[in-house]
Coordinates of C-alpha atoms in Angstrom, one line a residue:
E988 CA 115.3 81.4 146.2
S989 CA 114.1 78.8 143.9
K990 CA 113.6 79.7 140.2
I991 CA 112.7 77.8 137.1
Y992 CA 114.1 79.2 133.9
L993 CA 112.9 78.7 130.3
D994 CA 114.6 80.4 127.4
L995 CA 112.3 81.2 124.5
T996 CA 113.5 82.4 121.1
L997 CA 111.2 85.1 119.8
F998 CA 111.3 87.8 117.2
G999 CA 110.2 91.3 117.6
C1000 CA 109.8 94.6 115.7
Y1001 CA 113.0 96.6 115.6
V1002 CA 113.4 100.3 115.6
I1003 CA 113.7 101.7 112.1
S1004 CA 114.4 105.4 111.9
C1005 CA 114.0 107.7 108.9
V1006 CA 113.4 111.1 107.5
L1007 CA 110.1 110.8 105.6
F1008 CA 109.7 112.5 102.2
H1009 CA 106.4 113.0 100.3
S1010 CA 105.3 111.6 97.0
V1011 CA 105.6 113.4 93.7
Y1012 CA 102.8 115.6 94.7
S1013 CA 103.9 118.6 96.7
D1014 CA 103.3 122.4 97.0
N1015 CA 105.3 122.7 93.8
Y1016 CA 103.7 119.8 91.8
G1017 CA 100.0 119.4 91.9
P1018 CA 99.4 121.2 95.2
N1019 CA 95.7 120.4 95.0
L1020 CA 96.5 116.7 95.0
A1021 CA 99.2 116.8 97.7
H1022 CA 98.8 115.7 101.3
C1023 CA 95.9 113.3 100.6
N1024 CA 93.7 116.3 99.8
T1025 CA 91.5 114.3 97.4
T1026 CA 92.1 110.6 97.8
V1027 CA 92.9 108.5 100.9
W1028 CA 94.1 105.2 99.4
N1029 CA 94.1 103.2 102.6
P1030 CA 91.3 104.5 104.8
R1031 CA 91.4 101.3 107.0
G1032 CA 95.1 102.0 107.9
N1033 CA 96.0 103.6 111.2
G1034 CA 99.7 104.1 110.8
L1035 CA 100.6 101.7 113.6
S1036 CA 103.7 100.4 111.9
Y1037 CA 105.1 103.9 111.7
E1038 CA 104.7 104.7 115.4
E1039 CA 107.6 104.8 117.7
F1040 CA 107.4 102.5 120.7
D1041 CA 109.5 103.0 123.8
F1042 CA 109.2 99.3 124.7
P1043 CA 109.9 96.0 122.9
V1044 CA 107.0 94.3 121.2
F1045 CA 107.2 90.5 120.8
S1046 CA 105.4 87.9 118.7
L1047 CA 105.6 84.2 119.5
K1048 CA 106.0 81.9 116.5
E1049 CA 104.9 78.7 118.1
D1050 CA 101.5 78.0 119.6
N1051 CA 103.0 75.7 122.3
E1052 CA 105.1 78.6 123.6
T1053 CA 101.9 80.7 124.0
E1054 CA 100.2 77.8 125.7
F1055 CA 103.2 77.4 128.1
I1056 CA 102.9 81.0 129.1
K1057 CA 99.2 80.8 129.6
Q1058 CA 99.5 77.6 131.7
C1059 CA 102.2 79.2 133.8
Y1060 CA 99.9 82.1 134.5
L1061 CA 96.9 79.8 135.3
D1062 CA 99.0 77.6 137.6
H1063 CA 100.6 80.4 139.7
N1064 CA 98.9 83.8 139.2
R1065 CA 95.2 83.2 138.9
A1066 CA 93.2 84.0 142.0
V1067 CA 91.1 81.2 143.4
N1068 CA 87.7 81.9 145.0
G1069 CA 88.4 85.6 145.1
S1070 CA 91.5 85.2 147.2
A1071 CA 94.9 86.6 146.3
P1072 CA 97.2 84.3 144.3
Q1073 CA 99.7 82.3 146.3
Y1074 CA 103.4 82.5 145.9
P1075 CA 105.5 81.6 143.9
L1076 CA 104.2 83.6 141.0
C1077 CA 105.0 83.2 137.3
A1078 CA 107.1 86.0 135.8
M1079 CA 108.6 86.7 132.3
Q1080 CA 111.5 88.8 131.4
L1081 CA 112.1 90.1 127.8
F1082 CA 115.4 90.9 126.2
S1083 CA 115.5 93.2 123.1
H1084 CA 118.5 95.6 123.0
M1085 CA 118.8 97.9 120.0
H1086 CA 122.0 99.8 119.3
A1087 CA 120.6 102.7 117.3
V1088 CA 118.9 105.8 118.7
T1089 CA 117.1 108.9 117.7
N1090 CA 117.1 108.9 113.9
T1091 CA 119.1 108.1 110.8
P1092 CA 121.5 111.1 110.8
T1093 CA 122.5 110.3 114.4
C1094 CA 123.1 106.6 114.0
M1095 CA 124.9 107.0 110.6
R1096 CA 127.2 109.6 112.3
R1097 CA 127.9 107.2 115.0
N1098 CA 128.8 104.6 112.4
D1099 CA 131.5 107.0 111.1
I1100 CA 133.1 107.5 114.5
N1101 CA 136.0 104.9 114.6
F1102 CA 138.0 104.7 117.8
S1103 CA 138.8 101.0 117.5
I1104 CA 140.3 98.5 115.1
N1105 CA 136.9 96.8 114.9
P1106 CA 134.3 99.6 115.1
E1107 CA 130.8 98.6 116.1
M1108 CA 128.1 99.6 113.6
V1109 CA 124.8 100.7 115.2
C1110 CA 122.5 100.8 112.1
D1111 CA 122.5 99.9 108.4
P1112 CA 120.6 101.4 105.4
L1113 CA 117.7 99.3 104.1
G1114 CA 118.5 97.9 100.7
D1115 CA 118.7 95.0 98.3
Y1116 CA 119.0 94.6 94.5
N1117 CA 116.6 95.5 91.8
V1118 CA 116.0 92.8 89.2
W1119 CA 115.6 93.8 85.5
G1120 CA 115.8 92.2 82.1
S1121 CA 114.9 93.2 78.5
I1122 CA 113.7 91.4 75.4
R1123 CA 116.8 92.7 73.6
P1124 CA 119.9 92.5 75.7
Y1125 CA 122.1 95.5 76.6
N1126 CA 125.8 95.5 77.2
D1127 CA 125.9 96.0 80.9
T1128 CA 129.3 97.7 80.8
V1129 CA 128.1 100.6 78.6
F1130 CA 126.1 103.1 80.4
G1131 CA 124.2 106.3 79.5
H1132 CA 122.1 107.4 76.7
K1133 CA 121.5 105.1 73.7
E1134 CA 121.0 106.9 70.4
N1135 CA 117.8 105.9 68.5
E1136 CA 116.7 103.7 71.3
S1137 CA 113.2 103.8 72.7
V1138 CA 112.2 101.6 75.7
V1139 CA 108.9 100.7 77.3
I1140 CA 109.4 99.9 81.0
A1141 CA 107.1 97.4 82.7
A1142 CA 107.5 97.5 86.5
A1143 CA 106.3 96.0 89.7
R1144 CA 107.5 96.1 93.3
L1145 CA 109.0 93.1 95.1
D1146 CA 108.8 94.0 98.8
S1147 CA 106.2 94.3 101.4
R1148 CA 106.0 94.8 105.2
A1149 CA 104.1 94.0 108.3
F1150 CA 104.3 94.9 111.9
F1151 CA 106.6 91.9 112.4
W1152 CA 109.0 91.4 109.5
E1153 CA 109.0 87.6 109.4
V1154 CA 105.3 87.6 108.4
S1155 CA 105.3 90.2 105.7
T1156 CA 103.8 88.1 103.0
G1157 CA 102.3 90.9 100.8
A1158 CA 100.1 88.6 98.8
E1159 CA 97.9 91.3 97.2
G1160 CA 100.3 94.2 98.0
S1161 CA 103.3 92.9 96.0
V1162 CA 103.1 89.2 95.0
S1163 CA 100.0 89.7 92.7
G1164 CA 101.8 92.4 90.8
F1165 CA 105.1 90.8 90.2
V1166 CA 103.7 87.4 89.5
T1167 CA 101.5 89.0 86.8
L1168 CA 104.5 90.8 85.3
L1169 CA 106.6 87.6 85.3
A1170 CA 103.7 85.7 83.5
A1171 CA 103.5 88.6 81.0
A1172 CA 107.2 88.4 80.3
Q1173 CA 106.9 84.7 79.7
A1174 CA 104.0 85.2 77.3
L1175 CA 106.1 87.6 75.3
R1176 CA 109.1 85.3 74.9
E1177 CA 108.0 83.5 71.7
V1178 CA 106.4 86.4 69.8
T1179 CA 109.3 88.8 70.5
H1180 CA 111.8 86.3 69.2
A1181 CA 109.7 85.6 66.1
A1182 CA 108.7 89.2 65.4
P1183 CA 110.7 91.7 67.5
P1184 CA 109.0 95.0 68.1
T1185 CA 110.6 98.2 67.1
R1186 CA 111.0 99.4 70.8
N1187 CA 112.7 97.4 73.5
I1188 CA 110.7 96.3 76.6
L1189 CA 112.5 96.4 80.0
F1190 CA 111.0 94.5 82.9
A1191 CA 111.9 96.1 86.2
F1192 CA 111.3 94.6 89.7
F1193 CA 112.0 97.1 92.4
Q1194 CA 113.0 96.4 95.9
G1195 CA 112.4 98.6 98.9
E1196 CA 109.4 100.4 97.4
T1197 CA 107.5 100.1 100.7
F1198 CA 110.1 102.4 102.3
D1199 CA 109.7 105.5 100.1
Y1200 CA 110.6 103.9 96.8
I1201 CA 114.2 102.9 97.5
G1202 CA 114.6 100.7 94.4
S1203 CA 113.0 103.0 91.8
S1204 CA 114.7 106.1 93.2
R1205 CA 118.0 104.3 92.8
M1206 CA 117.3 103.3 89.2
V1207 CA 116.2 106.9 88.4
Y1208 CA 119.3 108.3 90.1
D1209 CA 121.6 105.9 88.1
M1210 CA 119.8 106.9 84.9
E1211 CA 120.3 110.6 85.6
N1212 CA 124.0 110.1 86.4
G1213 CA 125.0 107.8 83.5
K1214 CA 125.2 104.7 85.7
F1215 CA 122.6 102.6 84.0
V1216 CA 122.4 101.0 80.5
I1217 CA 119.8 103.7 79.4
D1218 CA 118.8 107.1 80.6
L1219 CA 115.5 108.8 81.2
D1220 CA 115.4 110.2 77.6
N1221 CA 115.3 106.7 76.3
I1222 CA 112.1 105.9 78.1
H1223 CA 109.1 105.9 75.9
S1224 CA 106.5 105.1 78.5
V1225 CA 106.0 103.2 81.8
L1226 CA 103.4 100.5 82.7
E1227 CA 103.3 99.5 86.4
I1228 CA 101.5 96.5 87.7
G1229 CA 100.1 97.3 91.2
Q1230 CA 97.5 95.4 93.3
V1231 CA 95.5 93.4 90.7
A1232 CA 94.2 90.3 92.5
V1233 CA 91.3 91.5 94.7
H1234 CA 88.4 92.4 92.3
S1235 CA 85.4 94.2 93.6
G1236 CA 83.7 93.9 90.2
T1237 CA 84.6 93.1 86.6
N1238 CA 86.8 96.2 86.0
L1239 CA 90.5 97.0 86.5
F1240 CA 91.5 100.6 86.6
L1241 CA 94.1 102.6 84.7
H1242 CA 95.6 105.3 86.9
S1243 CA 97.6 108.2 85.4
D1244 CA 99.1 111.4 86.6
P1245 CA 96.7 114.3 85.9
V1246 CA 99.5 116.9 86.2
S1247 CA 101.9 115.5 83.6
R1248 CA 99.0 114.8 81.3
R1249 CA 98.6 118.5 80.9
N1250 CA 102.1 118.6 79.4
N1251 CA 101.9 118.6 75.6
T1252 CA 105.0 116.3 75.4
V1253 CA 103.3 113.6 77.5
N1254 CA 100.7 111.5 75.8
D1255 CA 99.6 108.3 77.6
E1256 CA 96.4 108.0 75.5
N1257 CA 98.2 105.5 73.3
L1258 CA 99.1 103.3 76.2
V1259 CA 95.5 103.5 77.5
N1260 CA 94.1 102.5 74.2
N1261 CA 96.5 99.6 73.8
L1262 CA 95.5 98.3 77.3
Q1263 CA 91.8 98.7 76.7
S1264 CA 91.9 97.0 73.3
S1265 CA 93.7 94.0 74.7
T1266 CA 90.9 92.7 76.9
A1267 CA 88.9 91.2 74.1
G1268 CA 87.4 87.9 75.1
L1269 CA 88.8 88.0 78.7
G1270 CA 85.6 88.9 80.6
F1271 CA 86.7 92.2 82.2
L1272 CA 87.4 95.8 81.2
L1273 CA 90.1 98.4 81.8
V1274 CA 88.6 101.8 82.7
E1275 CA 90.0 105.1 83.9
P1276 CA 88.8 106.6 87.2
N1277 CA 85.8 108.9 86.9
V1278 CA 87.5 111.7 88.9
S1279 CA 90.7 113.5 88.6
Q1280 CA 92.9 112.1 91.4
P1281 CA 96.6 111.5 92.1
L1282 CA 98.5 108.3 91.3
P1283 CA 98.2 105.6 94.0
P1284 CA 101.5 104.8 95.8
S1285 CA 103.7 103.6 92.9
S1286 CA 107.2 103.5 91.5
L1287 CA 106.0 105.7 88.6
Q1288 CA 106.0 108.6 91.0
R1289 CA 109.8 108.5 91.3
F1290 CA 110.2 108.7 87.5
L1291 CA 107.8 111.6 87.4
R1292 CA 109.8 113.4 90.0
A1293 CA 112.7 113.4 87.5
Q1294 CA 110.8 114.3 84.4
P1295 CA 107.4 114.0 82.7
I1296 CA 107.0 110.5 81.3
P1297 CA 103.8 108.8 79.9
G1298 CA 102.8 106.2 82.4
I1299 CA 99.9 104.0 83.7
V1300 CA 99.5 102.2 87.0
L1301 CA 97.2 99.1 86.6
A1302 CA 95.3 98.3 89.8
D1303 CA 92.1 96.6 91.0
H1304 CA 90.8 99.7 92.9
E1305 CA 89.5 103.0 91.6
S1306 CA 90.1 105.0 94.8
A1307 CA 90.4 103.3 98.2
F1308 CA 92.3 99.9 98.2
N1309 CA 90.2 96.8 97.9
N1310 CA 92.9 95.1 100.0
R1311 CA 91.7 95.2 103.6
Y1312 CA 95.1 94.0 104.9
Y1313 CA 97.5 96.3 103.1
E1314 CA 100.9 95.9 104.7
S1315 CA 99.6 93.5 107.3
F1316 CA 100.5 89.9 108.0
Y1317 CA 96.9 89.0 107.1
D1318 CA 97.7 89.9 103.5
N1319 CA 98.6 86.3 102.8
A1320 CA 97.4 83.4 100.6
A1321 CA 94.0 83.4 102.3
N1322 CA 93.5 87.0 101.3
L1323 CA 93.7 86.0 97.7
N1324 CA 91.3 83.0 98.2
L1325 CA 94.2 80.8 97.3
T1326 CA 92.8 77.5 98.5
Y1327 CA 93.3 73.8 97.5
P1328 CA 91.3 70.7 97.9
S1329 CA 92.2 68.9 101.2
D1330 CA 93.0 65.6 99.5
L1331 CA 95.8 67.0 97.3
S1332 CA 99.5 66.4 98.0
P1333 CA 101.9 69.3 97.9
E1334 CA 103.0 68.3 94.4
E1335 CA 99.4 68.2 93.3
Q1336 CA 98.7 71.6 94.9
L1337 CA 101.6 73.0 92.9
E1338 CA 99.9 71.9 89.6
F1339 CA 96.3 72.8 90.7
V1340 CA 95.1 75.8 88.8
T1341 CA 93.1 78.0 91.2
D1342 CA 90.5 80.6 90.4
T1343 CA 93.0 83.3 91.5
A1344 CA 95.6 81.9 89.1
K1345 CA 93.1 82.0 86.2
S1346 CA 92.2 85.6 87.1
L1347 CA 95.9 86.7 87.2
T1348 CA 96.5 84.8 84.0
D1349 CA 94.0 87.0 82.2
V1350 CA 95.5 90.1 83.6
A1351 CA 99.0 88.9 82.5
T1352 CA 97.6 88.3 79.0
V1353 CA 96.3 91.8 78.8
V1354 CA 99.6 93.3 80.1
A1355 CA 101.7 91.2 77.6
R1356 CA 99.5 92.2 74.6
A1357 CA 99.5 95.9 75.6
L1358 CA 103.3 95.9 76.0
Y1359 CA 103.8 94.3 72.6
K1360 CA 101.5 96.9 71.0
Q1361 CA 103.1 99.8 72.9
A1362 CA 106.6 98.6 71.7
G1363 CA 105.4 98.7 68.1
G1364 CA 104.9 94.9 67.6
D1365 CA 103.1 93.2 64.8
E1366 CA 99.3 93.8 65.3
S1367 CA 98.4 90.6 63.5
L1368 CA 100.2 88.6 66.2
V1369 CA 98.7 90.3 69.3
N1370 CA 95.8 87.8 69.8
T1371 CA 98.3 84.9 69.8
I1372 CA 99.8 86.2 73.0
K1373 CA 98.5 84.3 76.0
A1374 CA 99.9 83.8 79.5
D1375 CA 100.2 80.3 80.9
P1376 CA 97.8 79.5 83.8
K1377 CA 100.0 76.6 84.9
I1378 CA 103.0 78.9 85.4
V1379 CA 100.9 81.4 87.3
T1380 CA 99.6 78.8 89.7
Q1381 CA 103.1 77.4 90.3
M1382 CA 104.4 80.9 91.0
L1383 CA 101.5 81.7 93.4
Y1384 CA 102.1 78.4 95.2
G1385 CA 105.9 79.0 95.5
F1386 CA 105.6 82.6 96.6
L1387 CA 102.7 82.3 99.0
V1388 CA 102.6 78.7 100.2
S1389 CA 105.9 76.9 99.9
S1390 CA 109.0 78.0 98.1
N1391 CA 110.6 74.6 98.5
N1392 CA 108.8 72.9 95.6
S1393 CA 109.9 70.9 92.6
W1394 CA 109.5 73.7 90.1
F1395 CA 111.4 76.3 92.1
Q1396 CA 114.1 73.7 92.8
A1397 CA 114.5 73.1 89.0
V1398 CA 114.9 76.7 88.1
M1399 CA 117.4 77.7 90.9
A1400 CA 121.2 77.4 91.0
P1401 CA 122.5 74.5 93.0
E1402 CA 124.3 76.8 95.5
L1403 CA 121.0 78.6 96.2
K1404 CA 118.9 75.6 96.9
N1405 CA 119.1 76.2 100.7
I1406 CA 117.1 79.4 100.4
L1407 CA 114.0 77.4 99.5
K1408 CA 111.9 76.8 102.6
P1409 CA 108.6 74.9 103.2
S1410 CA 107.0 78.3 103.8
P1411 CA 106.6 81.6 101.8
P1412 CA 109.6 83.9 101.5
E1413 CA 109.9 87.0 103.7
Y1414 CA 109.2 90.1 101.6
Y1415 CA 110.6 92.7 104.1
V1416 CA 113.5 94.3 102.2
G1417 CA 115.9 94.3 105.2
V1418 CA 119.7 95.0 105.0
A1419 CA 120.9 91.6 103.8
M1420 CA 121.5 92.1 100.1
S1421 CA 120.1 89.5 97.6
S1422 CA 117.1 88.4 99.7
T1423 CA 115.2 85.3 98.8
P1424 CA 112.5 87.1 96.7
T1425 CA 115.2 88.9 94.7
R1426 CA 117.0 85.6 93.9
L1427 CA 113.8 83.8 93.1
V1428 CA 112.6 86.5 90.7
Q1429 CA 116.0 86.8 89.1
Y1430 CA 116.1 83.1 88.2
L1431 CA 112.4 82.9 87.3
L1432 CA 112.7 85.8 84.9
A1433 CA 115.8 84.2 83.4
N1434 CA 114.1 80.9 82.9
L1435 CA 110.8 82.4 81.6
T1436 CA 112.4 84.8 79.1
G1437 CA 115.8 83.1 78.3
A1438 CA 116.8 80.1 76.4
A1439 CA 118.6 76.9 77.5
T1440 CA 122.0 76.3 76.0
N1441 CA 124.5 73.5 75.6
L1442 CA 127.2 75.2 77.6
T1443 CA 128.8 73.5 80.5
Q1444 CA 128.8 74.9 84.1
S1445 CA 132.4 76.3 83.7
Q1446 CA 131.3 78.1 80.5
C1447 CA 128.1 79.4 82.0
M1448 CA 128.9 83.0 83.1
Y1449 CA 128.4 86.7 82.2
S1450 CA 124.7 86.8 81.1
Y1451 CA 124.2 83.1 81.7
L1452 CA 122.8 81.3 84.7
W1453 CA 123.4 77.6 85.7
V1454 CA 120.3 76.0 87.1
Q1455 CA 119.6 72.6 88.7
G1456 CA 116.9 71.4 86.3
I1457 CA 114.4 68.6 87.0
V1458 CA 115.0 65.1 88.2
P1459 CA 114.1 62.7 85.2
P1460 CA 112.0 59.6 85.9
N1461 CA 114.0 56.6 87.1
S1462 CA 116.9 58.9 88.0
T1463 CA 118.3 60.5 91.2
E1464 CA 120.5 63.1 89.4
R1465 CA 119.1 66.4 88.1
D1466 CA 119.5 67.4 84.5
S1467 CA 121.3 70.8 85.1
F1468 CA 121.6 73.2 82.2
C1469 CA 122.7 76.7 81.4
V1470 CA 120.2 79.5 80.7
R1471 CA 121.1 82.5 78.5
A1472 CA 119.1 85.6 79.5
S1473 CA 119.5 89.3 79.7
V1474 CA 118.6 89.5 83.4
R1475 CA 120.7 91.6 85.7
L1476 CA 120.8 92.8 89.3
T1477 CA 121.5 96.5 90.2
K1478 CA 121.7 98.0 93.6
A1479 CA 118.5 99.1 95.4
V1480 CA 120.1 101.2 98.1
S1481 CA 118.9 104.8 98.5
P1482 CA 121.2 107.4 96.8
A1483 CA 121.1 109.4 100.1
F1484 CA 123.7 107.0 101.6
E1485 CA 126.0 107.2 98.5
L1486 CA 125.8 111.0 98.7
G1487 CA 126.2 111.1 102.5
E1488 CA 123.0 113.1 102.8
Y1489 CA 121.4 111.3 105.8
A1490 CA 118.7 113.9 106.3
S1491 CA 117.8 114.1 102.6
K1492 CA 114.4 115.3 101.6
D1493 CA 114.8 114.0 98.1
Y1494 CA 115.7 110.3 98.8
S1495 CA 114.6 107.6 101.2
T1496 CA 116.7 107.5 104.4
W1497 CA 115.4 104.5 106.2
T1498 CA 117.8 102.5 108.3
E1499 CA 117.5 99.5 110.5
S1500 CA 119.0 99.3 114.0
R1501 CA 121.5 96.5 114.8
W1502 CA 120.4 94.5 117.8
K1503 CA 121.5 91.8 120.2
F1504 CA 119.9 88.4 120.4
I1505 CA 116.2 88.7 121.1
K1506 CA 114.9 86.3 123.8
A1507 CA 112.8 85.9 126.9
R1508 CA 112.8 83.8 130.0
I1509 CA 110.0 82.5 132.3
F1510 CA 110.7 82.0 136.0
L1511 CA 108.9 81.7 139.4
V1512 CA 109.1 84.6 141.8
A1513 CA 109.0 84.0 145.6
S1514 CA 106.9 86.0 148.0
R1515 CA 108.2 89.2 149.5
D1516 CA 108.3 87.6 153.0
L1517 CA 110.3 84.6 151.7
E1518 CA 112.7 86.9 150.0
M1519 CA 113.3 88.9 153.2
L1520 CA 113.7 85.7 155.2
T1521 CA 116.2 84.5 152.7
L1522 CA 118.1 87.8 152.9
G1523 CA 118.0 87.7 156.7
V1524 CA 119.4 84.1 156.8
G1525 CA 122.0 85.1 154.3
V1526 CA 123.1 88.1 156.4
A1527 CA 123.2 86.0 159.6
V1528 CA 125.3 83.3 157.9
L1529 CA 127.7 86.0 156.6
F1530 CA 128.2 87.6 160.1
T1531 CA 128.5 84.1 161.7
S1532 CA 131.2 83.1 159.2
L1533 CA 133.0 86.4 159.9
L1534 CA 133.0 85.8 163.7
V1535 CA 134.2 82.2 163.2
T1536 CA 136.9 83.3 160.9
Y1537 CA 138.0 86.0 163.4
F1538 CA 138.1 83.5 166.3
I1539 CA 140.1 81.0 164.3
S1540 CA 142.5 83.7 163.2
T1541 CA 143.2 84.9 166.7
K1542 CA 143.7 81.3 168.1
A1543 CA 145.6 80.1 165.1
D1544 CA 148.9 79.5 167.0
V1545 CA 147.1 77.3 169.5
L1546 CA 144.8 75.5 167.0
F1547 CA 147.5 74.8 164.4
S1548 CA 150.7 74.5 166.5
S1549 CA 152.9 71.3 165.9
T1550 CA 155.2 69.5 168.5
R1551 CA 158.9 69.9 167.7
E1552 CA 161.0 66.8 167.6
P1553 CA 164.1 66.4 169.9
A1554 CA 167.3 68.0 168.5
S1555 CA 169.4 64.8 169.1
A1556 CA 167.1 62.8 166.9
A1557 CA 169.0 61.5 163.9
Y1558 CA 168.1 59.5 160.8

């Protein structure tokens, strides 16, 4: 039988199992708001990514691979003039073996069964690192409550997802929020050094929020158990930046929790006023929704599960998402209208300030001003706080078009330069700690809020980061330098796996199956008649060879006898 083989490298969606838990709203907390009773945030969604498929699903990365498959079908399988297709026919075989089965408790229990020196793991918890920094540094070896310390937390999520993990770009779903927060952090650098506010501001970028708030639940857990530099009682208020890039009008919306607001100890009116009064001269307003409704999906919900805390979620939607492609691979640069003139080089595109960048710059300015007011800063300096549109446009280009650009190269450590690719990073949280978005945000936050020093590379440690720097004109060597910043990484792995509670209803229990190499092959299949003829000829040859072997074996003494030489022969 004649076959033609072609190996194709593909990627598919792998089985991820979990025990789902609900948001802060439940039968015990705002029962009238639980179970989407009042607001459906993503009415266009159909939950396809959360379905269990009993067969592998593949996505081809290269157009020429798709064309090859189509051409193979057209050449061999398409009927001509209504007649049946002629053999050989084109066939394709897919290989996608996953080790894990059933659910997280089952696969984690199998991980714990060790009968060999090198036990085989079948699944791993989803996780990465949270990135955080503050305008006044903390000693990261001293944990727990800080007396007379009040902290305003500004948060955004880092991760996203899509049906296929390699194309989870999350432009509106996550990038718009954390780029805005990074720009706000940069806008606060000078004013907080010149006139420090009475409260500290902590910038938190959470990983794994798409999968039931992994990053924020871990930070809250660490705060509750004395494993973080502050605890929950040190938190004054929380401002979270959600989806803020797709405007349906001139307003952005301030979402708050109607349940905690009924608590006399929770007062977020001050934060609302600070946000609304920071929009002067910027062409848009910040308004509260007209109806009482729950918080949209947000990290703030994890803090509220622990204790009532004043908090606001800033978003571009009042009820249903404006984002038509939430958690879809179509949520990319085009979804934010991030376009560039065709005659610009990549370096010119990096510097080109788009309309989207201008819009997010205004939002970042409002966020920075509101945070400074909320932290008790000097009111007379508020209007001097402005985000930089050039930095915003560079971040949008790096996070949504190409991470391998001159600015990202300059702010990264030399040993991390290989993570920069001529494409956007992947925002799926995965199981490989310190993903590309985590490292990029860590170094960007350090460069945007820290200060360059004269330390050498060997002295650049602890709260210092050594970065490549730019390539000066008429030179081939980079001007590397050391950045001093209070930026840290902390684990973003669900507490359920530290506690061994794999079926927990309080914490995320998402895991990812381990898998063998994913591939496919294309080959030609012969007709049934030819296959039977080939089998018959093979059987005939087999029996013929057996008969010949038997005949030769019975006549071996005749066929292979040798004449003996005379005994008197001598040499």
